[in-house]
Each structure stands twice: as structure tokens, then as C-alpha cells.
Amino acid sequence: MKRWIGVILAVVLAGVAVVAIVLGNRGEEQPAVAVVRGVIGSEKKAFFDDPRVQAAFAKHGLKVEVDTAGSRQIVTDMDLSRYAFAFPSSVPAAEQIKRDRKATTTFSPFYSPMAVATFEPIVALLGKAGVIQDSGNGYQTLDIKKYLDLVAKGTRWDQLPDNSAYRTRKRVLLTTTDIRTSNSAAMYLSAIGYVANGDDVITSDAQIAKIAPIVAPAVLDQGFSESSSEASFDSYLALGAGKTPMLVVYEAQYLARVFAGDGAIKPDMRLIYPSPTVLSKHTLVPLSGQGTKVGELLTQDPALLALAATHGFRTTNPQAFTDQVAKTKAPAAATLVDVVEPPTYERLDRLITTIDASRP
């Protein structure tokens, strides 16, 4: 009897050992996952929602969950104590968050030039008017100075000469998001403000007072503006030129749909670049140790960098973006020369509040 009891105990102990080994190995293959919450600009939501991106984070033991808000809202309205990181779409906003939260570092894993999503008939029409031109480098540009001349005159589409393609009484205006909440509109304002300021970055209140009346009609005369770049781009895709003949977008928004090949970009849709344009450097501010880890992975992990390129972003690994452009024959500029810097957050905020105060 004792011998049988000994055999049974040996079997039980062996089973326990096997279970322990299996569980130990499973733990090595699937590390414990920590939930990390961040707040981001809406244009990055598709990237963070991508199952491939989620899987790449999971390999490092992270489950990244995000809320969205306009980049300016992230600075002014969000309770950032709830988050491990804030990820607005520009350096000025990120630097303000860094100062407010006394963060010690930032990460800029990818960037996107500001661009204009439009349609072939609009390109042809504004090409005749000299507002849209060929860059000579495989893409077309919209001359901001000539565009502001049209805005100053209150030019309507049906007043343009030889216009048989888009005869509407609407003003010739680029559509943007709301400058009070959204970074894409603020970056557009940076570009037109630069031109209105005699081709110079805005650095003083005196300059703001001088140029605000010049650039205000380009913003205020649009009427209603969406609060997020994601919503405005969805309208462009769904409703066409009748609703939105020209929309200020992040280049990445347009190219992500081209790269996806999902049919969202129709044959008559076009991507052009303002001249000058502004680079929107998507900049992450870590608010905790886990937020720092997210920033490091987005900046250094090859899988995440490659996935960012599939979502239209230019990264520290330019080859990944170049490969996507070559594979899809996307209408992306290989290099952009006419690029200017935005003002500091304080100057840009002062310009926005000055314009907003002039609303009727």
C-alpha cells in the first residue's frame, strides 16, 4: 500500500512540475500586458486602432488605449492627469504641454506636411488663374500669396475667367477645421500668416495686429468648421467638390487611403501642397514612465515605424515611406523645399484669439 501511495505522489508531483514549466514558458511568450492611456490628435486614431500596431505594442507588454481631441484642446481643455502621454500634432502644442506638466523630454516619431486635398477640375481652374502651379518636381503647389490676393478681393468661383467646370457663387476659400481647437487649422494659419507677415515668422504682437485683418477672412468667411481633421476629411471623401472643393489636410490622411487601396480616393481627387507649407511634427509628451516607453517604441521600434509609414506618415526611417510611395504610385512629394516654421505657441495663440475676437 505504501508503495502505491508513493507512486501516486510521484505522479502528482511530476504533473505539478509539468504545469509549472508550461505556465512559465507561456509567461515568457506572452508577457503581462499593462494598459497605457493617452490622448492624441484625431488624425492618428486609425494608426493606434490598427490591430498590427496593437500587436506590436503587446509584444512589449503594453496595451495602448487612446482618446482623441483637437491638438489645441489637448493643451487648453483636457485633464492630462488621467493620461500617461499626450500626443498632439505639432511641436508648439507639445512644448506648451511639456512646460505646463514639467515634463523632461518629448518624442517626435513621425511628421506630415500640410497639404490640400482637392479635385482635378479645381486644379485646372486655379491653374489657369495662376494660383496652382507645377513645382517641376512631380507635384503641384498652391501659391499662398496669390491665393490671399483672391481672398482679399472676395473672389467667388463663378467670377474666375473661363470657368465652366465649377460655377458656384461660393467664395474661393480653402476649408479648414476650427482654428480654436484643431492643429491642422493652426498650421494653415501659420503658413498664411508667414506670407502676410512679409515672408517672415510672426514674432511680435505688433505683427499680429497688422496681419490679423489680412488673414481673418481666410478663416472666418468659411462659415462652420469641423472641430477635428478626421471629421473634415471624411466629409471631403463622402460629399465631394460640391461641399468641399479644397480642404487643408495632413498629407498623411490622404496618402493613408492611397496606400490602403480601399477606393476612398476617387480618380478625380488630387493632392497638392501649399507654397509655403508647414511640417506638422507629431510630438509625444510622456506624462509617466509608461508614456516614455510608448514614445521610445514609436521612435525606435522597426515594426511600428514601418506601420506608421503605411498610415501615410514620414518617419525617421525614410525608406519605409519611399517604398510605400513607389509601390502605390502615390502623388507624394519626394522632397519639399518651400517649408516654413510655425510661430511659438504663445504667438500663434495670440493670433488665433485676435482673429476670434473679430467674429461678427
Tab-separated table of C-alpha atoms in Angstrom:
chain	number	residue	atom	x	y	z
A	1	MET	CA	0.000	0.000	0.000
A	2	LYS	CA	2.775	2.394	0.950
A	3	ARG	CA	4.451	1.663	-2.368
A	4	TRP	CA	1.270	2.607	-4.293
A	5	ILE	CA	0.917	5.820	-2.296
A	6	GLY	CA	4.498	6.676	-3.179
A	7	VAL	CA	3.835	6.071	-6.885
A	8	ILE	CA	0.712	8.260	-6.810
A	9	LEU	CA	2.569	11.084	-5.053
A	10	ALA	CA	5.371	10.888	-7.597
A	11	VAL	CA	2.877	11.162	-10.479
A	12	VAL	CA	1.150	14.133	-8.853
A	13	LEU	CA	4.451	15.914	-8.247
A	14	ALA	CA	5.536	15.279	-11.835
A	15	GLY	CA	2.248	16.723	-13.074
A	16	VAL	CA	2.685	19.817	-10.940
A	17	ALA	CA	6.185	20.272	-12.320
A	18	VAL	CA	4.957	19.992	-15.925
A	19	VAL	CA	2.192	22.544	-15.315
A	20	ALA	CA	4.686	24.924	-13.724
A	21	ILE	CA	7.035	24.613	-16.704
A	22	VAL	CA	4.208	25.172	-19.212
A	23	LEU	CA	2.913	28.198	-17.338
A	24	GLY	CA	6.432	29.543	-17.040
A	25	ASN	CA	7.040	29.203	-20.765
A	26	ARG	CA	3.676	30.735	-21.561
A	27	GLY	CA	4.599	33.697	-19.398
A	28	GLU	CA	7.769	34.175	-21.426
A	29	GLU	CA	5.839	34.103	-24.706
A	30	GLN	CA	3.027	36.359	-23.524
A	31	PRO	CA	4.297	38.955	-21.038
A	32	ALA	CA	1.864	40.616	-18.687
A	33	VAL	CA	0.155	43.487	-20.518
A	34	ALA	CA	-0.067	46.924	-18.913
A	35	VAL	CA	-2.806	49.303	-20.083
A	36	VAL	CA	-1.414	52.715	-21.071
A	37	ARG	CA	-3.823	55.560	-21.832
A	38	GLY	CA	-3.001	58.551	-23.993
A	39	VAL	CA	-4.767	61.481	-25.629
A	40	ILE	CA	-3.975	62.090	-29.301
A	41	GLY	CA	-4.932	64.220	-32.278
A	42	SER	CA	-7.780	62.544	-34.182
A	43	GLU	CA	-5.721	62.078	-37.372
A	44	LYS	CA	-3.657	59.393	-35.567
A	45	LYS	CA	-6.608	57.322	-34.343
A	46	ALA	CA	-6.552	54.928	-37.317
A	47	PHE	CA	-2.891	54.203	-36.589
A	48	PHE	CA	-3.471	53.382	-32.914
A	49	ASP	CA	-6.606	51.343	-33.767
A	50	ASP	CA	-4.707	49.212	-36.297
A	51	PRO	CA	-4.563	45.606	-34.948
A	52	ARG	CA	-0.998	45.344	-36.246
A	53	VAL	CA	0.016	48.352	-34.160
A	54	GLN	CA	-1.750	46.940	-31.114
A	55	ALA	CA	0.073	43.630	-31.612
A	56	ALA	CA	3.435	45.421	-31.888
A	57	PHE	CA	2.831	47.176	-28.572
A	58	ALA	CA	1.634	43.921	-26.982
A	59	LYS	CA	4.984	42.295	-27.770
A	60	HIS	CA	6.479	44.848	-25.414
A	61	GLY	CA	3.860	44.275	-22.731
A	62	LEU	CA	1.694	47.310	-23.494
A	63	LYS	CA	-1.947	47.761	-24.396
A	64	VAL	CA	-2.226	51.345	-25.639
A	65	GLU	CA	-5.670	52.945	-25.423
A	66	VAL	CA	-6.325	56.462	-26.720
A	67	ASP	CA	-8.843	59.262	-26.555
A	68	THR	CA	-8.946	61.908	-29.272
A	69	ALA	CA	-9.142	65.680	-29.105
A	70	GLY	CA	-8.077	68.647	-31.179
A	71	SER	CA	-4.427	69.366	-30.538
A	72	ARG	CA	-5.185	72.806	-29.135
A	73	GLN	CA	-7.889	71.266	-26.956
A	74	ILE	CA	-5.283	68.911	-25.519
A	75	VAL	CA	-3.348	71.963	-24.319
A	76	THR	CA	-6.252	74.014	-23.023
A	77	ASP	CA	-9.152	71.740	-22.044
A	78	MET	CA	-8.024	68.204	-21.212
A	79	ASP	CA	-7.374	66.828	-17.724
A	80	LEU	CA	-3.969	65.368	-18.525
A	81	SER	CA	-3.607	63.809	-15.073
A	82	ARG	CA	-5.693	60.921	-16.457
A	83	TYR	CA	-3.125	60.038	-19.135
A	84	ALA	CA	0.318	58.503	-19.484
A	85	PHE	CA	1.079	60.564	-22.572
A	86	ALA	CA	-0.241	63.429	-24.690
A	87	PHE	CA	0.353	63.262	-28.428
A	88	PRO	CA	-0.653	66.473	-30.233
A	89	SER	CA	0.171	67.127	-33.853
A	90	SER	CA	2.688	69.934	-33.581
A	91	VAL	CA	5.801	70.996	-31.739
A	92	PRO	CA	4.338	74.285	-30.398
A	93	ALA	CA	1.431	72.472	-28.701
A	94	ALA	CA	3.728	69.746	-27.367
A	95	GLU	CA	6.211	72.255	-25.991
A	96	GLN	CA	3.417	74.071	-24.168
A	97	ILE	CA	2.238	70.787	-22.619
A	98	LYS	CA	5.828	69.986	-21.673
A	99	ARG	CA	6.140	73.310	-19.857
A	100	ASP	CA	2.730	73.060	-18.185
A	101	ARG	CA	3.306	69.497	-16.968
A	102	LYS	CA	7.020	69.993	-16.250
A	103	ALA	CA	7.902	67.039	-18.474
A	104	THR	CA	11.581	66.461	-19.156
A	105	THR	CA	11.528	65.160	-22.717
A	106	THR	CA	9.469	64.743	-25.885
A	107	PHE	CA	9.480	62.298	-28.798
A	108	SER	CA	8.798	63.156	-32.464
A	109	PRO	CA	8.377	59.755	-34.129
A	110	PHE	CA	6.793	60.988	-37.345
A	111	TYR	CA	5.694	64.065	-39.237
A	112	SER	CA	3.420	65.136	-42.055
A	113	PRO	CA	3.496	68.222	-44.294
A	114	MET	CA	0.306	70.235	-44.512
A	115	ALA	CA	-1.338	69.697	-47.891
A	116	VAL	CA	-4.535	70.425	-49.801
A	117	ALA	CA	-6.999	67.748	-50.865
A	118	THR	CA	-8.913	68.909	-53.924
A	119	PHE	CA	-10.258	67.780	-57.307
A	120	GLU	CA	-8.975	67.842	-60.881
A	121	PRO	CA	-11.474	70.477	-62.172
A	122	ILE	CA	-10.450	72.798	-59.325
A	123	VAL	CA	-6.760	72.261	-60.088
A	124	ALA	CA	-7.320	73.063	-63.762
A	125	LEU	CA	-9.362	76.169	-62.945
A	126	LEU	CA	-6.892	77.606	-60.438
A	127	GLY	CA	-4.052	76.624	-62.746
A	128	LYS	CA	-5.496	78.988	-65.387
A	129	ALA	CA	-5.692	81.700	-62.721
A	130	GLY	CA	-2.005	81.169	-61.852
A	131	VAL	CA	-2.764	80.113	-58.273
A	132	ILE	CA	-1.817	76.460	-58.728
A	133	GLN	CA	1.490	75.745	-60.426
A	134	ASP	CA	3.684	72.794	-61.336
A	135	SER	CA	6.648	72.507	-58.969
A	136	GLY	CA	8.830	70.849	-61.598
A	137	ASN	CA	9.415	68.004	-59.120
A	138	GLY	CA	6.410	65.816	-59.798
A	139	TYR	CA	3.784	67.605	-57.722
A	140	GLN	CA	1.711	70.790	-57.835
A	141	THR	CA	1.694	73.732	-55.445
A	142	LEU	CA	-0.834	76.327	-54.374
A	143	ASP	CA	0.726	79.793	-54.239
A	144	ILE	CA	-0.373	81.202	-50.874
A	145	LYS	CA	0.346	84.830	-51.842
A	146	LYS	CA	-1.818	84.633	-54.972
A	147	TYR	CA	-4.473	82.772	-53.035
A	148	LEU	CA	-4.568	85.531	-50.386
A	149	ASP	CA	-4.997	88.062	-53.189
A	150	LEU	CA	-8.184	86.252	-54.243
A	151	VAL	CA	-9.357	86.168	-50.636
A	152	ALA	CA	-8.717	89.891	-50.206
A	153	LYS	CA	-10.847	90.650	-53.273
A	154	GLY	CA	-13.648	88.389	-52.071
A	155	THR	CA	-13.395	86.427	-55.326
A	156	ARG	CA	-16.152	83.897	-55.993
A	157	TRP	CA	-15.747	80.779	-58.069
A	158	ASP	CA	-18.146	81.973	-60.785
A	159	GLN	CA	-16.040	85.125	-61.187
A	160	LEU	CA	-12.952	83.223	-62.298
A	161	PRO	CA	-12.335	83.536	-66.055
A	162	ASP	CA	-13.059	80.570	-68.344
A	163	ASN	CA	-14.878	78.761	-65.568
A	164	SER	CA	-17.231	76.160	-66.930
A	165	ALA	CA	-16.306	73.400	-64.509
A	166	TYR	CA	-17.231	74.799	-61.095
A	167	ARG	CA	-19.732	77.621	-61.449
A	168	THR	CA	-20.843	78.361	-57.911
A	169	ARG	CA	-21.357	81.610	-56.038
A	170	LYS	CA	-19.274	80.459	-53.083
A	171	ARG	CA	-16.105	82.326	-52.169
A	172	VAL	CA	-12.758	80.891	-53.265
A	173	LEU	CA	-11.634	79.634	-49.872
A	174	LEU	CA	-9.695	76.722	-48.502
A	175	THR	CA	-11.746	74.763	-45.995
A	176	THR	CA	-10.107	74.123	-42.639
A	177	THR	CA	-11.001	72.796	-39.238
A	178	ASP	CA	-11.735	75.196	-36.378
A	179	ILE	CA	-8.652	77.284	-35.529
A	180	ARG	CA	-9.758	77.387	-31.877
A	181	THR	CA	-9.458	73.636	-31.386
A	182	SER	CA	-7.580	71.963	-34.227
A	183	ASN	CA	-3.894	71.846	-35.065
A	184	SER	CA	-4.358	71.447	-38.836
A	185	ALA	CA	-6.147	74.822	-38.975
A	186	ALA	CA	-3.482	76.380	-36.748
A	187	MET	CA	-0.728	75.107	-39.056
A	188	TYR	CA	-2.579	76.553	-42.072
A	189	LEU	CA	-2.822	79.848	-40.215
A	190	SER	CA	0.936	79.656	-39.598
A	191	ALA	CA	1.586	79.377	-43.342
A	192	ILE	CA	-0.729	82.172	-44.461
A	193	GLY	CA	0.421	84.305	-41.522
A	194	TYR	CA	4.025	83.859	-42.635
A	195	VAL	CA	3.177	85.172	-46.119
A	196	ALA	CA	1.021	88.036	-44.800
A	197	ASN	CA	3.918	88.991	-42.498
A	198	GLY	CA	6.207	89.655	-45.464
A	199	ASP	CA	7.526	86.103	-45.662
A	200	ASP	CA	8.655	86.002	-42.059
A	201	VAL	CA	7.697	84.075	-38.917
A	202	ILE	CA	5.413	86.039	-36.601
A	203	THR	CA	7.407	87.131	-33.543
A	204	SER	CA	5.617	90.162	-32.065
A	205	ASP	CA	2.221	91.462	-31.020
A	206	ALA	CA	2.661	94.377	-33.424
A	207	GLN	CA	2.958	91.960	-36.336
A	208	ILE	CA	-0.133	90.099	-35.133
A	209	ALA	CA	-2.153	93.320	-35.017
A	210	LYS	CA	-1.040	94.140	-38.556
A	211	ILE	CA	-1.711	90.791	-40.220
A	212	ALA	CA	-4.808	89.611	-38.338
A	213	PRO	CA	-7.191	91.648	-40.550
A	214	ILE	CA	-5.470	90.223	-43.653
A	215	VAL	CA	-5.738	86.551	-42.724
A	216	ALA	CA	-9.021	86.662	-40.771
A	217	PRO	CA	-11.283	86.440	-43.869
A	218	ALA	CA	-9.480	83.264	-44.979
A	219	VAL	CA	-10.588	81.706	-41.683
A	220	LEU	CA	-13.829	83.367	-40.648
A	221	ASP	CA	-15.549	83.568	-44.045
A	222	GLN	CA	-15.667	79.779	-44.375
A	223	GLY	CA	-18.681	79.528	-42.077
A	224	PHE	CA	-18.986	76.402	-39.951
A	225	SER	CA	-15.749	74.472	-39.384
A	226	GLU	CA	-15.364	70.935	-38.086
A	227	SER	CA	-13.560	70.561	-34.769
A	228	SER	CA	-11.330	67.684	-35.927
A	229	SER	CA	-9.312	66.911	-39.044
A	230	GLU	CA	-10.744	63.382	-39.166
A	231	ALA	CA	-14.326	64.675	-39.500
A	232	SER	CA	-13.459	67.238	-42.180
A	233	PHE	CA	-11.550	64.682	-44.266
A	234	ASP	CA	-14.449	62.223	-44.046
A	235	SER	CA	-16.707	64.962	-45.471
A	236	TYR	CA	-14.270	65.560	-48.335
A	237	LEU	CA	-14.254	61.861	-49.188
A	238	ALA	CA	-18.007	61.379	-48.936
A	239	LEU	CA	-19.503	64.623	-50.244
A	240	GLY	CA	-17.082	65.734	-52.952
A	241	ALA	CA	-16.370	69.121	-54.515
A	242	GLY	CA	-19.876	70.442	-54.023
A	243	LYS	CA	-19.289	70.546	-50.284
A	244	THR	CA	-15.503	70.912	-50.090
A	245	PRO	CA	-13.631	71.970	-53.235
A	246	MET	CA	-10.353	72.469	-51.333
A	247	LEU	CA	-9.546	71.098	-47.879
A	248	VAL	CA	-6.450	71.673	-45.752
A	249	VAL	CA	-5.294	68.223	-44.626
A	250	TYR	CA	-2.314	66.406	-43.264
A	251	GLU	CA	-0.545	64.739	-46.168
A	252	ALA	CA	-0.713	61.501	-44.169
A	253	GLN	CA	-4.529	61.493	-44.163
A	254	TYR	CA	-4.691	61.438	-47.960
A	255	LEU	CA	-1.765	59.074	-48.505
A	256	ALA	CA	-3.007	56.576	-45.932
A	257	ARG	CA	-6.093	55.999	-48.081
A	258	VAL	CA	-3.971	55.767	-51.241
A	259	PHE	CA	-1.666	53.243	-49.575
A	260	ALA	CA	-4.662	51.250	-48.311
A	261	GLY	CA	-6.076	50.993	-51.837
A	262	ASP	CA	-9.585	50.957	-50.378
A	263	GLY	CA	-11.193	53.031	-53.141
A	264	ALA	CA	-11.759	56.069	-50.899
A	265	ILE	CA	-9.576	58.234	-53.174
A	266	LYS	CA	-11.540	58.669	-56.403
A	267	PRO	CA	-9.899	59.204	-59.832
A	268	ASP	CA	-10.675	62.940	-59.882
A	269	MET	CA	-9.249	63.636	-56.408
A	270	ARG	CA	-5.901	65.408	-56.170
A	271	LEU	CA	-3.270	66.158	-53.535
A	272	ILE	CA	-1.328	69.418	-53.830
A	273	TYR	CA	0.950	71.335	-51.483
A	274	PRO	CA	0.693	74.926	-50.229
A	275	SER	CA	3.697	77.068	-51.036
A	276	PRO	CA	4.933	77.681	-48.442
A	277	THR	CA	3.830	74.766	-46.311
A	278	VAL	CA	4.437	73.779	-42.691
A	279	LEU	CA	5.583	70.440	-41.336
A	280	SER	CA	3.303	69.092	-38.654
A	281	LYS	CA	5.690	67.231	-36.352
A	282	HIS	CA	3.571	64.842	-34.306
A	283	THR	CA	5.204	65.143	-30.909
A	284	LEU	CA	4.550	62.901	-27.903
A	285	VAL	CA	4.888	64.257	-24.371
A	286	PRO	CA	5.311	61.457	-21.792
A	287	LEU	CA	3.460	62.084	-18.539
A	288	SER	CA	4.598	58.868	-16.835
A	289	GLY	CA	7.196	56.123	-17.187
A	290	GLN	CA	4.836	54.075	-19.338
A	291	GLY	CA	4.281	57.109	-21.548
A	292	THR	CA	8.037	57.336	-22.010
A	293	LYS	CA	8.098	53.707	-23.101
A	294	VAL	CA	5.404	54.400	-25.721
A	295	GLY	CA	7.463	57.327	-27.049
A	296	GLU	CA	10.618	55.209	-27.221
A	297	LEU	CA	8.849	52.390	-29.068
A	298	LEU	CA	7.232	54.735	-31.590
A	299	THR	CA	10.624	56.290	-32.280
A	300	GLN	CA	12.800	53.163	-32.322
A	301	ASP	CA	10.771	50.007	-32.977
A	302	PRO	CA	11.190	48.978	-36.663
A	303	ALA	CA	7.750	47.375	-36.831
A	304	LEU	CA	5.985	50.475	-35.533
A	305	LEU	CA	7.992	52.751	-37.825
A	306	ALA	CA	7.037	50.628	-40.833
A	307	LEU	CA	3.380	50.652	-39.793
A	308	ALA	CA	3.452	54.442	-39.371
A	309	ALA	CA	4.579	54.679	-42.995
A	310	THR	CA	1.624	52.569	-44.154
A	311	HIS	CA	-0.590	55.150	-42.439
A	312	GLY	CA	0.978	57.910	-44.546
A	313	PHE	CA	3.426	59.330	-42.019
A	314	ARG	CA	7.013	60.230	-42.795
A	315	THR	CA	9.296	58.782	-40.130
A	316	THR	CA	12.923	58.589	-39.049
A	317	ASN	CA	13.148	55.660	-41.477
A	318	PRO	CA	12.501	57.451	-44.809
A	319	GLN	CA	12.881	54.261	-46.838
A	320	ALA	CA	9.656	52.805	-45.436
A	321	PHE	CA	7.693	55.828	-46.696
A	322	THR	CA	9.530	55.846	-50.042
A	323	ASP	CA	8.716	52.164	-50.546
A	324	GLN	CA	5.014	52.802	-49.953
A	325	VAL	CA	5.006	55.677	-52.457
A	326	ALA	CA	6.809	53.594	-55.086
A	327	LYS	CA	4.547	50.575	-54.580
A	328	THR	CA	1.305	52.556	-54.894
A	329	LYS	CA	2.496	55.344	-57.232
A	330	ALA	CA	1.082	57.781	-54.681
A	331	PRO	CA	1.162	61.510	-55.569
A	332	ALA	CA	3.579	62.412	-52.764
A	333	ALA	CA	6.342	64.980	-52.988
A	334	ALA	CA	9.720	63.286	-52.652
A	335	THR	CA	11.189	66.419	-51.108
A	336	LEU	CA	9.620	69.714	-50.083
A	337	VAL	CA	11.815	72.802	-50.181
A	338	ASP	CA	9.379	75.653	-49.502
A	339	VAL	CA	8.772	74.809	-45.840
A	340	VAL	CA	8.492	77.374	-43.046
A	341	GLU	CA	8.412	77.130	-39.256
A	342	PRO	CA	5.274	77.898	-37.256
A	343	PRO	CA	5.359	80.647	-34.616
A	344	THR	CA	5.715	79.773	-30.947
A	345	TYR	CA	2.608	78.511	-29.208
A	346	GLU	CA	2.119	81.850	-27.428
A	347	ARG	CA	2.291	83.904	-30.663
A	348	LEU	CA	0.055	81.530	-32.568
A	349	ASP	CA	-2.444	81.505	-29.715
A	350	ARG	CA	-2.444	85.315	-29.652
A	351	LEU	CA	-3.111	85.417	-33.409
A	352	ILE	CA	-5.977	82.938	-33.046
A	353	THR	CA	-7.595	84.816	-30.177
A	354	THR	CA	-7.231	88.105	-32.046
A	355	ILE	CA	-8.969	86.664	-35.101
A	356	ASP	CA	-11.624	85.002	-32.981
A	357	ALA	CA	-12.381	88.283	-31.218
A	358	SER	CA	-13.153	89.884	-34.589
A	359	ARG	CA	-16.025	87.489	-35.338
A	360	PRO	CA	-19.229	89.423	-36.070
